Amino acid sequence: MMSWCQLGFQDAGSYFMEEFIYFHDFTMMIILGVLSYVVVFLVLGLLSGWVDSGFVEGQLIEFMWTIFPALILIQIAFPSLLLLYLIEDFSKSFLVCKVIGHQWYWSYEIKTESSEILASVDCYMLPREGAFGMRLLLTDEFLMLPINVPVRILVTSDDVIHSWTLPSLGIKGDAVPGRLNQLNVTLSRKAMFYGQCSEICGANHSFMPVMLMGVTSPQFFMWLDRL
């Protein structure tokens, strides 16, 4: 979860989020390099006061400042398209979790790929007295998913538009009545992950926290038996 004055991303809890952070860092390095190059030449041009006709009219320099930006954009485009393809790949999921948004709580149904319901649970926000200093983040029940297992998440709503969001996992899905949105996630470590509804859905929009715990497969089946 976020800490006070944190400027970067939260610690990644899924393999997709790790790739998102790598791609962000890679793109930022390119942006900083281009920005530094432009600022240096801008300052030199303003301070020197001279103009070289060979510099402003040369065919070679025009070719260079056309081809280099194109190569940079290609470098950014390929990993970006690869990530977009991977997050839409649902062919290898072994488990299905259906997320249903209500005013104002979340319901979860754990299913197999054959649509057999294994368990269901409703998660309501804890009042301030029982939140242990983590106001608007804790729920009475929480969702458990096994680590290193591809999970397909189906997001829908029972009333108005919600948005099921977990920043640490790099997933966000709009919950729209009468429609199913798909997400794909594979947890990479055991931890508790926190999120909230990120769509203004009504008077108690702020009171729809999301809690998801990454556990081992034996712990996950024990949780299913308890439900």
XYZ file of C-alpha atoms in Angstrom:
227
model
C 0.000 0.000 0.000
C 1.029 3.623 -0.365
C 3.095 5.370 2.298
C 3.136 9.043 3.194
C 4.933 11.267 0.628
C 5.584 8.300 -1.677
C 6.255 9.491 -5.227
C 6.846 6.203 -7.054
C 4.720 3.150 -7.679
C 3.656 0.740 -4.991
C 5.661 -2.466 -4.693
C 4.544 -4.770 -7.464
C 2.409 -7.719 -6.434
C 1.925 -9.256 -9.874
C 4.133 -10.077 -12.814
C 2.257 -7.621 -15.009
C 2.856 -4.779 -12.565
C 6.568 -5.574 -12.523
C 6.630 -5.261 -16.305
C 4.648 -2.014 -16.127
C 7.240 -0.540 -13.755
C 10.133 -1.686 -15.972
C 8.443 -0.133 -19.003
C 7.812 3.104 -17.100
C 11.463 3.342 -16.021
C 12.648 2.577 -19.555
C 10.395 5.257 -21.053
C 11.386 7.807 -18.424
C 15.075 7.287 -19.224
C 14.358 8.019 -22.893
C 12.307 11.105 -21.999
C 15.014 12.442 -19.678
C 17.671 11.888 -22.341
C 15.657 13.737 -25.002
C 14.768 16.532 -22.587
C 18.388 16.988 -21.522
C 19.550 17.085 -25.158
C 16.946 19.722 -26.089
C 17.632 21.894 -23.025
C 21.395 21.859 -23.587
C 21.092 22.964 -27.230
C 18.426 25.519 -26.339
C 20.657 27.112 -23.702
C 23.685 27.064 -26.019
C 21.659 28.692 -28.780
C 20.355 31.413 -26.492
C 23.759 32.186 -24.988
C 25.928 32.090 -28.113
C 23.793 34.268 -30.366
C 25.281 32.833 -33.593
C 23.492 31.057 -36.425
C 25.167 28.549 -38.721
C 23.432 28.275 -42.089
C 24.909 24.798 -42.533
C 23.283 23.731 -39.264
C 19.801 25.051 -40.015
C 19.690 24.076 -43.698
C 21.795 20.917 -43.927
C 20.197 17.858 -45.522
C 22.091 15.473 -43.275
C 20.973 17.097 -40.019
C 17.353 17.161 -41.245
C 17.587 13.454 -41.999
C 19.097 12.774 -38.564
C 16.483 14.673 -36.575
C 13.762 12.854 -38.518
C 15.089 9.305 -38.251
C 16.206 9.406 -34.597
C 12.760 10.308 -33.159
C 11.234 7.571 -35.328
C 13.678 5.004 -33.922
C 12.924 6.174 -30.378
C 9.178 5.789 -30.956
C 9.716 2.277 -32.322
C 11.729 1.403 -29.198
C 8.812 2.531 -27.058
C 6.101 0.985 -29.239
C 7.300 -2.638 -29.251
C 7.361 -3.247 -25.455
C 4.130 -1.260 -25.124
C 2.318 -3.446 -27.675
C 3.747 -6.569 -26.046
C 2.319 -5.549 -22.650
C -1.047 -4.753 -24.201
C -1.104 -8.218 -25.772
C -0.122 -9.984 -22.553
C -2.750 -8.326 -20.362
C -5.439 -9.404 -22.839
C -4.282 -13.036 -22.993
C -6.827 -15.168 -21.089
C -5.915 -18.520 -22.594
C -3.946 -19.853 -19.605
C -6.200 -18.978 -16.657
C -6.891 -21.823 -14.199
C -9.314 -19.990 -11.936
C -12.157 -17.497 -12.385
C -13.076 -14.809 -9.860
C -16.280 -12.871 -10.482
C -16.337 -9.430 -8.844
C -19.756 -7.801 -8.362
C -20.060 -4.191 -7.259
C -22.970 -3.120 -5.058
C -23.947 0.081 -3.304
C -21.681 -0.015 -1.358
C -19.747 -3.257 -0.976
C -18.088 -5.922 -3.124
C -19.164 -9.515 -3.692
C -16.813 -12.238 -4.944
C -17.559 -15.607 -6.521
C -14.754 -18.117 -7.021
C -15.366 -20.405 -9.983
C -13.577 -22.971 -12.060
C -13.204 -22.546 -15.822
C -16.261 -24.786 -16.186
C -18.332 -22.175 -14.257
C -18.681 -24.334 -11.153
C -19.015 -21.985 -8.165
C -16.577 -22.971 -5.423
C -17.312 -20.189 -2.927
C -18.785 -16.700 -2.576
C -18.224 -13.920 -0.061
C -19.478 -10.363 0.589
C -16.996 -7.754 1.853
C -18.168 -4.723 3.820
C -15.948 -1.919 5.057
C -15.060 -2.001 8.745
C -16.199 0.996 10.815
C -13.616 3.453 12.044
C -13.506 1.823 15.492
C -12.398 -1.519 14.056
C -10.103 -0.242 11.298
C -6.938 -0.167 13.470
C -5.815 3.176 12.052
C -6.384 2.113 8.411
C -9.605 3.989 7.806
C -11.450 3.290 4.518
C -9.148 0.356 3.689
C -10.198 -2.651 5.798
C -13.149 -4.977 5.236
C -14.778 -7.625 7.404
C -13.929 -10.332 4.824
C -11.388 -10.325 2.033
C -10.627 -12.122 -1.186
C -7.873 -14.724 -1.312
C -6.115 -15.803 -4.495
C -3.254 -18.278 -4.918
C 0.130 -16.989 -6.009
C 1.722 -18.103 -9.304
C -1.686 -19.157 -10.642
C -3.188 -17.277 -13.636
C -6.609 -15.957 -12.643
C -9.313 -14.554 -14.890
C -11.291 -11.808 -13.142
C -14.798 -10.942 -14.362
C -16.033 -7.541 -13.185
C -19.672 -6.443 -13.239
C -22.127 -4.412 -11.178
C -25.532 -4.963 -9.640
C -26.675 -1.327 -9.643
C -24.476 1.580 -10.789
C -21.025 1.882 -12.367
C -18.143 1.022 -10.017
C -14.451 0.443 -10.651
C -12.516 -2.389 -9.006
C -8.933 -1.170 -8.634
C -5.781 -2.623 -7.067
C -2.739 -0.424 -7.853
C -0.176 -2.923 -6.522
C -1.378 -5.513 -9.034
C -1.703 -3.104 -11.947
C -5.371 -3.938 -12.532
C -8.445 -1.751 -12.831
C -11.781 -2.867 -14.212
C -14.998 -0.899 -14.601
C -18.011 -2.663 -13.104
C -20.892 -1.854 -15.459
C -24.439 -3.216 -14.953
C -25.324 -5.827 -17.557
C -21.751 -6.145 -18.821
C -18.751 -8.329 -17.988
C -15.252 -6.865 -18.168
C -12.294 -9.244 -18.060
C -8.986 -8.823 -16.271
C -6.008 -11.136 -16.088
C -3.667 -11.354 -13.106
C -1.019 -13.659 -11.690
C 0.119 -12.842 -8.163
C 3.870 -12.987 -7.657
C 4.168 -12.927 -3.857
C 2.329 -13.488 -0.600
C 0.977 -10.203 0.757
C -2.144 -8.205 1.502
C -3.093 -5.783 -1.259
C -5.402 -2.818 -0.823
C -7.506 -0.857 -3.273
C -10.689 1.162 -3.534
C -13.513 1.898 -5.925
C -12.162 4.509 -8.339
C -15.455 5.450 -9.983
C -17.713 8.006 -8.293
C -20.710 5.752 -7.753
C -22.850 7.554 -5.207
C -23.026 8.950 -1.697
C -20.896 6.206 -0.116
C -18.403 5.855 -2.959
C -15.522 6.331 -0.484
C -16.620 3.331 1.555
C -15.927 0.521 -0.934
C -12.401 -0.695 -0.118
C -10.849 -3.751 -1.746
C -8.743 -6.255 0.185
C -7.001 -9.119 -1.586
C -4.534 -11.525 -0.021
C -2.035 -13.549 -2.005
C -1.545 -16.995 -0.439
C -0.150 -20.387 -1.331
C -2.411 -22.922 -3.014
C -2.931 -25.043 0.180
C -3.927 -21.905 2.107
C -6.304 -20.946 -0.682
C -8.102 -24.315 -0.555
C -8.319 -24.075 3.240
C -9.989 -20.677 2.821
C -12.456 -22.166 0.330
C -13.328 -24.925 2.822
C -13.949 -22.316 5.517
C -16.405 -20.462 3.296
